[in-house]
Amino acid sequence: MGHEAGELLKRLEYRGYDSTGASFIRGDGSIRLLKKVGAPSRVVPELGISREAGQRFIGQVRWATYGAVTDVNCQPHHVRCKVEMVGAHNGNISNTDALKPALAAQGHAVVSDNDGEMITHLVEAAYAANLADPTPVLAACRAAHAAAGLEAPVPDGAFLLVDGARQGNAKAEGSYAAAFADPKVPGVVAVKSGSSLYAGIGHDAHGDFVVVSSDLTSVLSKTRRLIPLSEGQGIWFTERQYLVFNLSGDVAFTVPKPKRSKLNVRDTGLREPFRHYMEQEIASAPENFDELLRYYFDAAGTRDLFAAFERHEKSCKDLAARVMALYEEPNETALAEALRHLLADSAYLGLSAELASHQAAFQARAGHPVSDERQLLLDLERLNPQAAEALALFDLLFVWKKQRRVTRHRAELLEAIRASRKAGGRVFLVASGTSYHAALVAATFFNQLSGVAVFPCNPGMFRSMYMNTLQPQDLLLGITQSGETKDLVDIFQEVREQVPALRRVALVNNENSRIPQELSEFYLPILCGPEIAVAATKSFLNQVAILYLLAASFSLADAGIVANLERARALIAETLRTSQAGVEAFAQRLYLEPSLHLLGTGLIGVAKEGALKIREVVLNHAEGYDAAEFKHGPNTILGKNTLFSVQDLADLLEAYEQGRDGRPFAGGLATLQARPELIESRFSNYPLLFICPPDERDVRITISQIHTHKIRGADILLISEAQPDLAAAVAGKPAGQDRYWSKLVEVPASGDPSLFVFAATVVLQRLAFRMSVLKMECLDRLAVADHGVHPDAPKNVSKSITVD
């Protein structure tokens, strides 16, 4: 149990690292609680978590919101005020400040400020009351269990704890997922109340198990048989039994059949030669464009085959549905048998005969599935290698079905934009973080390629600047990787309530998340696969590519858009191949700089995104600005400033020791007053990183800004396509500026400001990654504890922000 617990906790490190906790329930009913401030990679070995034993385990990796980063605020929480329990949660309980004194007044010993303790006490109180008077709760639960036609016995204590969780949830405000256990009652109760929760069932060398987590990759590391859970549901489970219940209304129970996940743990794993997810995900960008081209456009290679599918639409859809039903088979023996029956069925044989003229397409695709169901098809081929061509037909059917939906929704969104514009409405692109920067880039695309004005804003801007002015003819396009971002969820809900006729559409990577499934009329998929590193990279590039194709659809035919996206794909691949030396020089110069500005000429979205990546994973201050705007105030940072780096500190100490001459150390500012040459020698040039697209006017502006700022104490770095005048402006050393440093990274030529965005972006992503690794290694050598610099799991940020 301990080894599994340790590995599961370490898998969660990319989502949080402030603290790590583990609770083990042993066979004798005792609870062993181990928790401490720090990331799982450090705390698991320090506390010996992997050596612990137990029958049940509840663990938590914390990204702190309520309560400081202290041991007492770590989760899980072991409570004994009314009844002994252990609990932990992910998300936030927004009425924590009111709950803490109320719980204390009711006799609870509230020892932390953490909202996870509050929800645990709420459940404890309700559960204890149920134990004191079990009759009404047991009667309702047994009646609901019988009404569902369920026969497997459930312990009375489990019913009482389920009801306690339902009552506790009713008193908690916020969005969260949580797990609770009574050591004297079999099983664990978990709830999904506004935040992600996944459950899986399986068997390993130690026997049967059920695993529940707020993180899908953790579940997939153990099993691909998932128990369906919807928002507003909970689950009670033991190692082989489970019962799903609703959180509100009259209690109801179901036992949904497990389904095989479309993902494999390899889809979320780290592959050779990469050492970090961020690097792997940047490198995957070109292949992710293949997915866009496959589903957003009608491809010549499959056009005739898909036309045949259309002629046999009902038969094709029926066959695809029967293949999808294979996900419900309980084990591989049943799966192989179900496939054998399917291939012998007259419906399949008849359709196969109708499509015989396309046999060459099936032969070419055999063994290389690309659809969303590729993992199922690979499993089926492993079980029945002779079925490879039939499985290729299934794969192409799935591609056809999804392409039909995506192209239909793409056309529907374009028509909605046209209709909104014609009616005098506005098109809002609302997103947070990296997705907001994609919206900023999109605004330039729409301006250049469609003549349609769009309004990019983050949720706070949208609420404060536009919410009260919305009209039914406006259009909301939400952009999100996770589909669960709390700020954006709130915007969709408020717009739906205030202006029901306003159309709501999403651009999203997680297609099964709340925004596309519950809050949007329809959605377009980002199609970049799971993104593990906290800093978004491949999802940003796919977002930008889809927004480009939407904007370009107003001025180019599909053939032209496809050609340009293929050029963008090639530009990304070539840039990654040719820019490594230049990026490394940038990184070596910048990784210890406490601050820098990224100046995009006409590319404010790219500049802001590059700066965000550096802030996220390097923890250096970085600001993204429009290049021409920098001179209006921010340029005061040039010349002498009081920004000093770790390297400056080391040099200062060395200079002090060399010039000490036996004088005593005064300490603080007194030393610098006595030795003014120490600080005078530490002033250095301030780095400015320009991003200049291949546009004549932008080139002129960039050259002017470079000359303006380098004579005032700036070191100049530039990302651009080859342009002699730009190169000369960067390289020229100003008179009297002996310490001037400059570097140019030239990306492959596109001649197109829109396509330049893709090459510039991967340079900036790669730069942030290398700076992060260099700084992390430096701080590790200096033995700086808890510095938080990491390319995959930097401090203070979380992959999916499910808190306000």
C-alpha atoms as one frame of an Amber mdcrd trajectory, in Angstrom:
protein
   0.000   0.000   0.000   2.756   2.437   0.917   4.601   2.094  -2.373   1.419
   2.700  -4.362   0.552   5.675  -2.158   3.965   7.251  -2.644   3.853   6.838
  -6.407   0.343   8.301  -6.632   1.362  11.320  -4.566   4.422  11.940  -6.720
   2.240  11.845  -9.811   0.315  14.792  -8.384   3.361  17.011  -7.942   2.724
  18.868 -11.204  -0.566  20.110  -9.707   0.761  21.222  -6.338   3.826  21.057
  -4.185   3.186  23.240  -1.131   2.626  20.227   1.107   2.136  16.476   0.973
   0.024  14.253   3.186  -0.916  10.593   3.513  -3.361   8.801   5.792  -3.387
   5.007   6.032  -6.215   3.033   7.608  -4.886  -0.260   8.887  -6.625  -3.557
   9.364  -7.079  -2.941  13.090  -8.946   0.314  12.401  -6.106   2.616  13.419
  -5.208   5.685  11.355  -1.611   6.546  10.528  -1.276  10.187   9.411   1.904
  11.551   7.828   2.037  15.076   6.419   4.516  17.873   6.008   5.222  21.027
   4.054   7.035  20.200   0.817   6.630  18.525  -2.543   5.911  14.786  -2.796
   9.327  14.103  -4.339  10.872  15.289  -1.071   8.254  14.481   1.565   7.456
  10.905   0.484  11.006   9.644   1.206  11.491  11.936   4.227   8.392  10.616
   6.002   8.786   7.051   4.772   5.355   7.069   3.162   6.322   4.331   0.718
   7.115   1.983   3.605   3.713   2.300   5.278   1.086  -0.423   5.326  -2.697
  -0.227   5.296  -5.932  -1.313   3.654  -7.167   2.170   2.715  -5.310   5.321
   1.772  -6.332   8.980   1.444  -3.601  11.339   0.296  -3.373  14.956  -0.783
  -0.872  17.209  -2.500  -1.630  20.825  -1.674  -1.595  23.988  -3.714  -2.352
  26.389  -0.879  -5.372  28.684  -0.978  -6.982  28.778   2.490  -4.360  28.734
   5.211  -0.639  29.382   5.094   1.863  26.780   3.950   2.409  25.120   7.336
   2.354  21.573   8.621  -0.904  22.103  10.507  -2.641  23.290   7.331  -1.511
  20.212   5.406  -4.091  17.635   4.417  -5.537  15.050   5.108  -7.172  16.026
   8.403  -7.682  13.474  11.173 -10.636  14.577  13.351 -12.088  13.078  16.539
 -14.473  15.742  17.871 -17.720  13.792  17.422 -16.500  10.638  15.702 -13.102
   9.582  14.389 -12.669  10.321  10.686 -10.079  11.325   8.144 -10.727  13.590
   5.149  -9.079  15.659   2.434 -10.237  17.841  -0.436  -9.135  19.598  -3.630
 -10.630  22.974  -4.581 -11.995  25.625  -2.259 -14.686  26.079   0.371 -15.459
  29.757  -0.025 -17.412  30.141   3.251 -14.465  28.890   5.315 -14.181  32.152
   7.278 -17.775  31.774   8.486 -17.557  28.022   9.044 -14.517  28.066  11.332
 -16.094  29.956  14.283 -19.425  28.199  13.770 -17.776  24.788  13.972 -15.775
  25.822  17.018 -18.993  26.969  18.704 -20.448  23.506  18.092 -17.574  21.877
  19.963 -15.211  21.059  17.131 -11.491  21.454  17.740 -10.588  23.385  14.603
  -6.790  23.400  14.573  -6.024  24.888  11.140  -7.154  27.607   8.744  -7.463
  25.106   5.936 -10.803  24.708   4.196 -10.217  20.968   3.914 -10.570  20.731
   7.676 -13.865  22.649   7.519 -15.526  20.243   5.083 -14.211  17.293   7.105
 -15.767  18.687  10.285 -19.044  19.397   8.476 -19.248  15.775   7.358 -18.125
  14.596  10.809 -20.939  16.517  12.517 -23.646  15.207  10.207 -22.263  11.671
  10.332 -22.120  11.709  14.133 -25.755  12.855  14.264 -26.685   9.982  11.941
 -24.923   7.510  14.211 -26.887   8.887  17.158 -30.205   8.510  15.308 -29.698
   6.188  12.319 -33.267   5.068  11.664 -34.585   7.743   9.251 -31.392   7.900
   7.192 -31.111   4.124   6.926 -34.756   3.815   5.899 -34.341   6.370   3.101
 -31.082   4.864   1.876 -32.345   1.286   1.925 -35.486   2.324   0.048 -33.417
   4.128  -2.608 -31.068   1.146  -2.871 -33.987  -1.217  -3.369 -35.689   1.145
  -5.830 -32.547   1.063  -7.985 -32.804  -2.742  -8.148 -29.467  -3.163  -6.363
 -28.869  -6.315  -4.371 -25.234  -6.189  -3.187 -25.302  -5.496   0.571 -24.023
  -2.127   1.799 -22.966  -1.648   5.456 -25.238   0.586   7.507 -22.254   2.763
   8.389 -21.576   3.393   4.706 -25.121   4.653   4.188 -24.766   6.925   7.224
 -21.423   8.312   5.983 -22.863   8.874   2.496 -25.665  10.914   4.022 -23.158
  12.778   6.181 -21.227  13.737   3.049 -24.458  14.910   1.386 -25.342  17.057
   4.413 -21.832  18.468   4.680 -21.866  19.358   0.996 -25.142  21.242   1.437
 -23.496  23.529   4.008 -20.273  24.098   2.078 -20.040  26.827  -0.536 -17.482
  26.578  -3.309 -16.137  24.088  -5.807 -14.286  21.038  -4.630 -13.812  17.279
  -4.631 -13.246  15.436  -1.361 -12.789  12.031   0.253 -13.713  10.840   3.754
 -13.388   7.618   5.711 -14.372   6.212   9.090 -11.785   3.612  10.134 -14.530
   1.468  11.655 -16.685   1.373   8.498 -15.590  -0.344   5.280 -14.715   1.817
   2.290 -14.227   5.461   1.445 -16.744   8.138   0.413 -15.722  10.685  -2.243
 -17.733  13.576  -3.704 -17.535  15.629  -6.893 -18.917  19.088  -6.173 -17.723
  21.523  -8.818 -14.221  20.116  -9.254 -12.757  17.172 -11.152 -12.958  13.641
  -9.749 -12.189  10.360 -11.515 -12.670   6.776 -10.374 -11.252   3.526 -11.706
 -11.496  -0.163 -10.866  -8.929  -2.827 -11.528  -6.797  -5.735 -10.388  -3.048
  -5.982  -9.820  -0.573  -8.274  -8.101  -2.056  -7.348  -4.723  -5.659  -8.034
  -5.699  -8.732  -5.973  -6.558  -8.768  -2.211  -6.045 -10.728   0.972  -6.639
  -8.800   4.233  -7.034 -10.308   7.728  -6.963  -8.441  10.958  -7.699  -8.961
  14.542  -8.803  -6.261  13.814 -11.392  -7.006  11.504 -14.325  -3.361  10.561
 -14.904  -3.166   9.089 -11.412  -6.123   6.821 -12.093  -4.773   5.820 -15.508
  -1.474   4.837 -13.928  -3.390   2.050 -12.184  -6.260   1.139 -14.521  -8.008
   2.135 -17.723 -11.420   0.919 -16.545 -13.139   4.084 -15.370 -16.300   4.348
 -13.280 -18.480   7.115 -14.773 -18.941  10.037 -12.380 -20.884  13.207 -13.156
 -20.870  16.608 -11.512 -22.984  16.591  -8.345 -22.368  12.917  -7.608 -20.433
  10.986  -5.014 -19.153   7.441  -4.693 -18.763   4.979  -1.837 -16.253   2.263
  -2.621 -14.282  -0.628  -1.211 -11.582  -2.596  -3.051 -14.164  -4.343  -5.264
 -17.572  -2.741  -4.660 -18.858   0.754  -5.380 -22.064   2.741  -5.189 -22.658
   6.108  -6.892 -25.074   8.576  -5.300 -26.400  12.097  -5.895 -25.375  14.999
  -3.674 -28.648  16.946  -3.694 -32.350  16.078  -3.717 -33.766  12.787  -2.537
 -31.022  10.218  -2.267 -30.643   7.891  -5.267 -28.120   5.187  -6.040 -26.656
   3.680  -9.207 -23.864   1.260 -10.050 -22.769   2.415 -13.522 -20.774  -0.054
 -15.570 -17.067   0.746 -15.857 -15.836   1.924 -19.249 -12.402   1.640 -20.766
 -10.616   4.962 -20.980  -9.660   6.270 -24.404  -6.333   7.299 -22.904  -3.420
   5.178 -21.822  -0.942   6.182 -19.138   1.626   6.500 -21.946  -0.442   9.417
 -23.278   0.326  11.164 -20.009   3.824   9.764 -19.384   7.314  11.123 -19.923
   9.076   9.584 -22.916  12.718   9.360 -23.899  14.801  11.429 -24.520  12.908
  14.052 -22.534  13.513  14.733 -18.854  10.675  17.212 -18.359   7.089  17.373
 -19.568   7.440  20.990 -20.669  10.205  20.110 -23.116   8.281  17.088 -24.401
   5.133  19.111 -24.936   6.941  21.885 -26.805   8.504  19.273 -29.081   5.098
  17.687 -29.773   3.713  20.831 -31.426   4.229  19.754 -35.060   2.453  16.425
 -34.616  -0.424  18.184 -32.854  -0.982  20.226 -36.014  -1.635  16.919 -37.803
  -4.674  16.480 -35.578  -5.978  19.925 -36.536  -5.575  19.243 -40.218  -7.211
  15.833 -39.841 -10.385  17.044 -38.160 -10.902  20.645 -39.255 -10.585  20.020
 -42.993 -11.712  17.610 -45.672  -8.532  15.740 -46.672  -7.972  14.597 -50.248
  -6.653  11.229 -49.097  -9.910  10.249 -47.401 -12.413  12.246 -49.456 -13.719
   9.363 -51.569 -13.867   6.971 -48.629 -15.708   9.448 -46.443 -18.133  10.116
 -49.281 -18.853   6.378 -49.251 -19.407   6.557 -45.500 -21.924   9.330 -46.117
 -23.799   7.153 -48.598 -24.020   4.447 -45.948 -24.436   6.856 -43.048 -26.804
   4.809 -40.901 -24.859   1.570 -41.277 -21.603   3.372 -40.525 -22.966   5.073
 -37.423 -24.485   1.817 -36.169 -21.182   0.013 -36.617 -19.268   2.783 -34.849
 -21.723   2.606 -31.955 -21.212  -1.153 -31.665 -17.454  -0.706 -31.570 -17.865
   1.948 -28.861 -19.878  -0.567 -26.837 -16.705  -2.629 -26.528 -15.487  -0.103
 -23.964 -17.930  -1.648 -21.510 -16.473  -5.159 -21.645 -15.221  -6.054 -18.162
 -11.950  -7.762 -19.133  -9.776  -8.689 -22.092 -11.290 -12.150 -22.486 -14.753
 -10.647 -22.870 -13.329  -7.933 -25.125 -11.767 -10.466 -27.508 -14.977 -12.497
 -27.618 -17.109  -9.409 -28.285 -14.830  -8.439 -31.184 -15.108 -11.946 -32.651
 -18.909 -11.705 -32.563 -18.832  -8.255 -34.123 -16.643  -9.355 -37.033 -18.928
 -12.293 -37.700 -22.065 -10.162 -37.647 -23.928  -9.723 -40.924 -24.136  -5.945
 -40.439 -20.351  -5.633 -40.408 -19.885  -8.126 -43.229 -22.448  -6.328 -45.382
 -20.882  -2.899 -44.871 -17.406  -4.311 -45.440 -18.561  -5.718 -48.773 -20.064
  -2.358 -49.770 -16.707  -0.716 -49.057 -14.570  -3.353 -50.773 -13.320  -0.862
 -53.368 -11.569   1.032 -50.561  -9.640  -1.976 -49.283  -6.317  -0.305 -50.107
  -7.113   2.501 -47.645  -7.771  -0.032 -44.881  -4.569  -1.908 -45.651  -2.548
   1.309 -45.544  -4.024   2.310 -42.175  -3.766  -1.171 -40.577  -1.766  -1.102
 -37.367  -1.604   2.696 -37.230  -4.840   4.052 -35.724  -5.097   7.830 -35.284
  -8.650   8.373 -34.025  -9.669   9.148 -30.446 -10.343   5.440 -30.016  -6.811
   4.413 -31.055  -5.985   2.879 -27.676  -9.021   0.599 -27.815  -8.148  -0.363
 -31.382  -4.536  -1.120 -30.444  -5.790  -3.317 -27.596  -8.094  -5.128 -30.008
  -5.292  -5.673 -32.514  -3.089  -7.097 -29.782  -5.874  -9.546 -28.917  -6.674
 -10.351 -32.563  -3.857  -9.455 -34.992  -5.794 -10.904 -37.937  -8.413  -8.185
 -37.524  -6.011  -5.344 -38.425  -7.811  -4.285 -41.621 -11.217  -4.379 -39.979
  -9.857  -2.280 -37.141  -8.495   0.189 -39.699 -12.043   0.526 -41.043 -13.267
   1.244 -37.507 -10.518   3.834 -37.047 -11.490   5.645 -40.242 -15.136   5.568
 -39.211 -14.261   7.358 -35.976 -12.187   9.959 -37.818 -15.084  10.529 -40.233
 -17.606  10.966 -37.420 -15.483  13.465 -35.522 -14.484  15.357 -38.657 -18.191
  15.738 -39.534 -18.909  17.218 -36.122 -15.877  19.517 -36.011 -16.352  20.872
 -39.523 -20.073  21.390 -38.844 -19.348  23.318 -35.655 -16.611  25.310 -37.334
 -19.104  26.377 -40.015 -21.723  27.112 -37.348 -19.318  29.344 -35.411 -18.297
  31.253 -38.555 -21.952  31.809 -39.407 -22.648  32.936 -35.830 -19.831  35.491
 -36.098 -21.243  36.779 -39.385 -24.753  36.962 -37.943 -23.552  38.796 -34.846
 -21.639  41.294 -36.950 -24.608  41.843 -39.277 -26.923  42.466 -36.313 -24.530
  44.996 -34.784 -23.346  42.601 -32.080 -19.909  42.102 -30.640 -17.720  39.003
 -30.541 -16.036  38.490 -27.158 -13.085  36.152 -26.725 -12.950  35.443 -22.996
 -10.131  33.450 -21.439  -7.634  33.321 -18.582  -3.847  33.181 -18.511  -2.273
  31.640 -21.584  -5.653  31.294 -23.270  -6.203  35.034 -22.839  -2.936  35.657
 -24.664  -4.161  33.384 -27.463  -7.253  35.616 -27.622  -5.016  38.686 -27.965
  -3.176  37.031 -30.845  -6.524  36.105 -32.378  -7.586  39.747 -32.385  -4.636
  40.564 -34.658  -5.536  37.647 -36.941  -9.144  38.766 -37.228  -8.042  42.334
 -37.865  -5.604  41.318 -40.589  -7.502  38.474 -42.250 -11.238  38.979 -41.736
 -11.946  42.631 -41.060 -13.987  41.500 -38.051 -13.357  43.245 -34.744 -13.217
  40.882 -31.772 -12.883  41.833 -28.109 -10.303  39.752 -26.214 -10.569  39.944
 -22.435 -10.022  37.894 -19.328 -13.010  37.106 -17.064 -12.369  40.040 -14.731
 -12.146  42.498 -17.611 -15.264  41.045 -19.221 -17.286  41.313 -16.023 -16.154
  44.841 -15.171 -16.180  46.309 -18.692 -18.902  44.508 -20.670 -21.211  42.321
 -18.562 -23.902  44.968 -18.037 -23.867  45.986 -21.715 -24.493  42.555 -23.240
 -27.149  42.163 -25.911 -28.691  39.008 -27.434 -26.879  39.625 -30.724 -23.447
  39.431 -29.033 -21.388  36.241 -29.138 -19.224  34.714 -26.402 -16.332  32.439
 -27.357 -14.643  31.022 -24.267 -11.119  29.690 -24.709  -9.827  27.180 -22.172
  -7.449  24.252 -22.014  -9.073  22.501 -19.065 -12.706  23.463 -19.547 -12.907
  23.736 -15.742 -11.350  27.161 -14.998 -13.526  28.604 -12.248 -13.376  32.229
 -13.450 -14.572  31.242 -16.912 -17.198  28.816 -15.601 -18.662  31.697 -13.619
 -18.762  33.940 -16.712 -20.614  31.309 -18.746 -23.134  30.805 -15.953 -23.737
  34.529 -15.478 -24.149  35.166 -19.208 -26.592  32.264 -19.479 -28.653  33.693
 -16.630 -28.547  37.363 -17.663 -28.813  37.091 -21.467 -30.121  33.609 -22.329
 -30.298  34.355 -26.066 -26.624  35.289 -26.293 -24.767  32.470 -28.000 -22.076
  30.715 -25.981 -19.362  28.648 -27.671 -16.127  27.128 -26.337 -12.690  26.340
 -27.710 -11.450  23.639 -25.350  -8.928  20.819 -24.992 -10.682  18.691 -22.368
 -13.828  17.818 -24.314 -15.453  16.047 -21.361 -15.185  19.015 -19.007 -17.900
  21.269 -17.678 -17.706  24.240 -20.045 -18.168  22.290 -23.301 -20.553  19.705
 -21.902 -22.804  21.839 -19.704 -22.368  25.534 -20.441 -21.824  25.873 -24.206
 -24.172  25.435 -27.147 -21.351  23.647 -28.944 -17.576  23.609 -28.868 -14.485
  23.255 -31.022 -11.723  20.920 -29.783  -8.119  22.098 -29.374  -6.846  18.571
 -30.128  -3.428  18.713 -28.490  -3.830  15.756 -26.123  -3.244  15.784 -22.352
  -0.961  18.582 -21.138   0.882  17.684 -17.949   3.331  20.533 -17.344   1.700
  23.416 -15.491   2.904  25.968 -18.040   0.739  25.643 -21.162   2.760  25.325
 -24.368   1.299  22.953 -26.941  -2.246  23.991 -26.068  -1.358  27.649 -26.746
  -0.012  26.795 -30.201  -3.089  24.753 -31.096  -5.389  27.482 -29.796  -3.566
  30.043 -31.926  -3.724  27.741 -34.969  -7.495  27.239 -34.640  -8.075  30.944
 -34.115  -5.948  31.598 -37.198  -8.016  29.221 -39.327 -11.232  30.823 -38.091
 -10.006  34.316 -38.983  -8.558  33.173 -42.305 -11.870  31.546 -43.236 -13.225
  35.013 -44.022 -10.616  35.652 -46.738  -9.110  32.330 -47.854 -10.448  29.088
 -49.239  -9.805  25.962 -47.205  -7.002  24.896 -49.536  -5.140  28.127 -48.787
  -5.682  27.786 -45.038  -4.451  24.193 -45.066  -1.364  25.224 -47.030  -0.601
  27.951 -44.492  -1.093  25.645 -41.521   1.217  23.122 -43.133   3.756  25.940
 -43.533   3.272  26.840 -39.856   3.879  23.212 -38.894   7.080  23.151 -40.910
   8.174  26.482 -39.431   7.742  25.147 -35.898   9.705  21.971 -36.657  12.502
  23.880 -38.395  12.650  26.494 -35.650  12.990  23.835 -32.974  15.788  22.227
 -34.978  17.795  25.365 -35.845  17.310  27.706 -32.892  18.794  25.660 -30.067
  22.204  27.381 -29.988  20.672  30.854 -30.092  18.091  30.014 -27.442  20.822
  28.613 -25.213  22.792  31.863 -25.538  19.658  33.818 -24.616  19.035  31.539
 -21.627  22.591  31.746 -20.316  22.415  35.544 -20.469  18.974  35.835 -18.855
  18.333  33.054 -16.332  19.705  34.966 -13.331  18.375  38.346 -14.421  15.795
  39.491 -11.866  13.732  41.283 -14.525  13.342  41.730 -18.270  10.838  43.121
 -20.756   9.597  41.332 -23.854   8.592  43.849 -26.521   6.393  42.625 -29.353
   6.029  44.925 -32.318   2.339  44.542 -33.122   2.408  41.240 -31.234   1.325
  42.110 -27.716  -0.244  38.661 -27.205   2.986  36.850 -28.093   5.048  39.179
 -25.881   2.707  38.692 -22.926   2.679  34.931 -23.368   6.477  34.772 -23.547
   6.697  36.867 -20.390   4.140  34.662 -18.626   6.130  31.522 -19.441   9.261
  33.081 -17.907   7.382  34.243 -14.805   5.738  30.839 -14.394   8.714  28.508
 -14.668  11.769  30.725 -14.021  10.222  32.906 -11.301  11.965  35.959 -12.725
   9.970  39.107 -13.274   9.097  39.481 -16.938   6.692  41.885 -18.563   5.200
  41.699 -22.045   4.647  45.045 -23.777   3.969  46.477 -27.186   7.377  47.596
 -28.448   6.405  51.206 -29.186   4.601  51.529 -25.847   7.702  50.771 -23.774
   8.997  54.332 -24.131   5.911  55.692 -22.349   7.106  55.113 -18.785   8.486
  51.571 -18.464  11.771  52.733 -20.056  12.683  54.442 -16.778  14.063  51.075
 -15.682  16.962  51.497 -18.135  20.284  52.762 -16.845  20.931  52.626 -13.110
  18.297  50.695 -11.173  18.239  48.681  -7.985  17.558  45.299  -9.576  20.324
  42.929  -8.510  20.644  39.230  -9.202  22.084  36.276  -7.319  25.197  36.654
  -9.434  25.427  40.337  -8.444  25.277  39.284  -4.799  28.125  36.825  -5.285
  30.244  39.408  -7.101  29.494  42.003  -4.428  30.669  39.681  -1.641  33.812
  38.850  -3.571  34.576  42.536  -4.163  33.965  43.322  -0.503  36.376  40.629
   0.688  39.041  41.717  -1.783  38.858  45.357  -0.655  38.221  44.861   3.050
  41.747  45.808   4.237  40.998  44.724   7.783  38.050  47.073   8.179  35.183
  45.655  10.276  31.939  44.587   8.596  29.375  47.287   9.391  26.436  45.398
   7.891  23.450  46.537   5.808  23.446  49.896   4.084  26.244  51.147   6.303
  28.720  48.947   4.431  27.561  50.306   1.095  27.779  53.872   2.402  31.338
  53.231   3.488  32.206  51.472   0.240  30.106  53.151  -2.519  32.235  51.550
  -5.221  30.722  48.186  -4.299  27.245  49.078  -5.464  28.467  51.305  -8.296
  30.236  48.314  -9.823  27.071  46.225  -9.738  24.894  48.353 -12.013  24.341
  46.590 -15.315  22.415  46.890 -18.542  18.756  45.920 -18.514  17.699  43.172
 -20.991  15.054  43.900 -23.620  13.859  41.038 -25.801  12.204  42.254 -29.017
   9.889  40.135 -31.176   9.580  41.593 -34.667   7.403  40.100 -37.449   8.321
  40.331 -41.147   6.401  43.519 -41.835   8.119  46.614 -43.248   6.471  49.057
 -40.859   7.083  46.814 -37.845  10.741  46.457 -38.834  11.133  50.248 -38.967
   9.478  50.646 -35.561  11.639  47.920 -34.031  14.876  49.425 -35.377  13.902
  52.810 -33.971  13.111  51.346 -30.557  16.343  49.342 -30.442  18.416  52.471
 -31.090  16.368  54.504 -28.614  16.844  52.068 -25.759  20.325  50.633 -26.196
  21.940  54.067 -25.764  20.134  54.329 -22.408  21.495  51.130 -20.923  19.653
  48.235 -22.531  21.085  44.962 -23.746  19.181  43.912 -26.863  17.922  40.460
 -27.759  15.806  39.954 -30.869  13.668  37.208 -32.395  12.954  37.852 -36.077
  13.309  36.514 -39.571  16.527  37.385 -41.414  16.622  41.129 -42.129  19.978
  42.945 -42.566  18.857  46.280 -41.119  17.487  44.601 -37.993  20.677  42.590
 -37.558  22.784  45.742 -37.872  20.651  47.609 -35.342  21.080  44.814 -32.808
  24.804  44.302 -33.332  25.907  47.950 -33.301  27.565  48.887 -29.978  26.626
  52.389 -28.756  29.512  54.768 -28.077  30.551  54.644 -24.458  28.572  51.450
 -23.784  31.443  48.984 -23.443  29.379  46.422 -21.572  26.648  46.338 -24.258
  25.559  42.759 -25.070  23.322  41.696 -27.922  22.051  38.534 -29.566  19.770
  37.771 -32.493  17.859  34.519 -33.023  16.715  34.292 -36.617  13.776  31.994
 -37.284  13.045  30.391 -40.669  11.569  32.770 -43.213   7.807  32.887 -43.700
   7.318  36.404 -45.027   3.948  36.343 -43.255   3.422  38.186 -39.940   0.702
  35.719 -38.939   2.833  32.626 -39.553   5.808  34.247 -37.839   3.786  33.994
 -34.614   4.261  30.210 -34.547   8.043  30.289 -34.938   8.475  33.125 -32.430
   6.272  31.323 -29.900   8.308  28.113 -29.835  11.511  30.134 -29.407   9.994
  31.859 -26.382   8.679  28.589 -24.956  12.031  26.905 -25.402  13.757  29.936
 -23.851  11.565  29.800 -20.749  12.233  26.066 -20.428  16.013  26.422 -20.648
  16.049  29.385 -18.253  14.031  27.348 -15.770  16.360  24.354 -15.914  19.474
  26.524 -15.594  18.095  28.477 -12.642  16.745  25.364 -10.922  20.145  23.675
 -11.189  21.890  26.828  -9.910  19.632  27.164  -6.865  19.930  23.451  -6.145
  23.724  23.789  -6.142  23.376  26.700  -3.722  21.161  24.499  -1.484  18.314
  27.028  -1.548  15.407  25.242   0.096  11.908  25.440  -1.391  12.944  27.770
  -4.202  10.022  26.597  -6.328  11.769  26.845  -9.706  10.778  23.887 -11.907
   9.776  23.658 -15.572   6.881  21.283 -14.863   5.656  22.204 -11.381   6.662
  25.738 -10.371   5.418  27.182  -7.107   2.119  29.014  -6.588   0.456  27.811
  -9.796  -1.800  24.876 -10.571  -2.666  23.165 -13.831  -6.420  23.608 -13.624
  -7.459  26.583 -11.491 -10.613  25.356  -9.775 -10.620  28.070  -7.115 -11.745
  31.690  -7.290
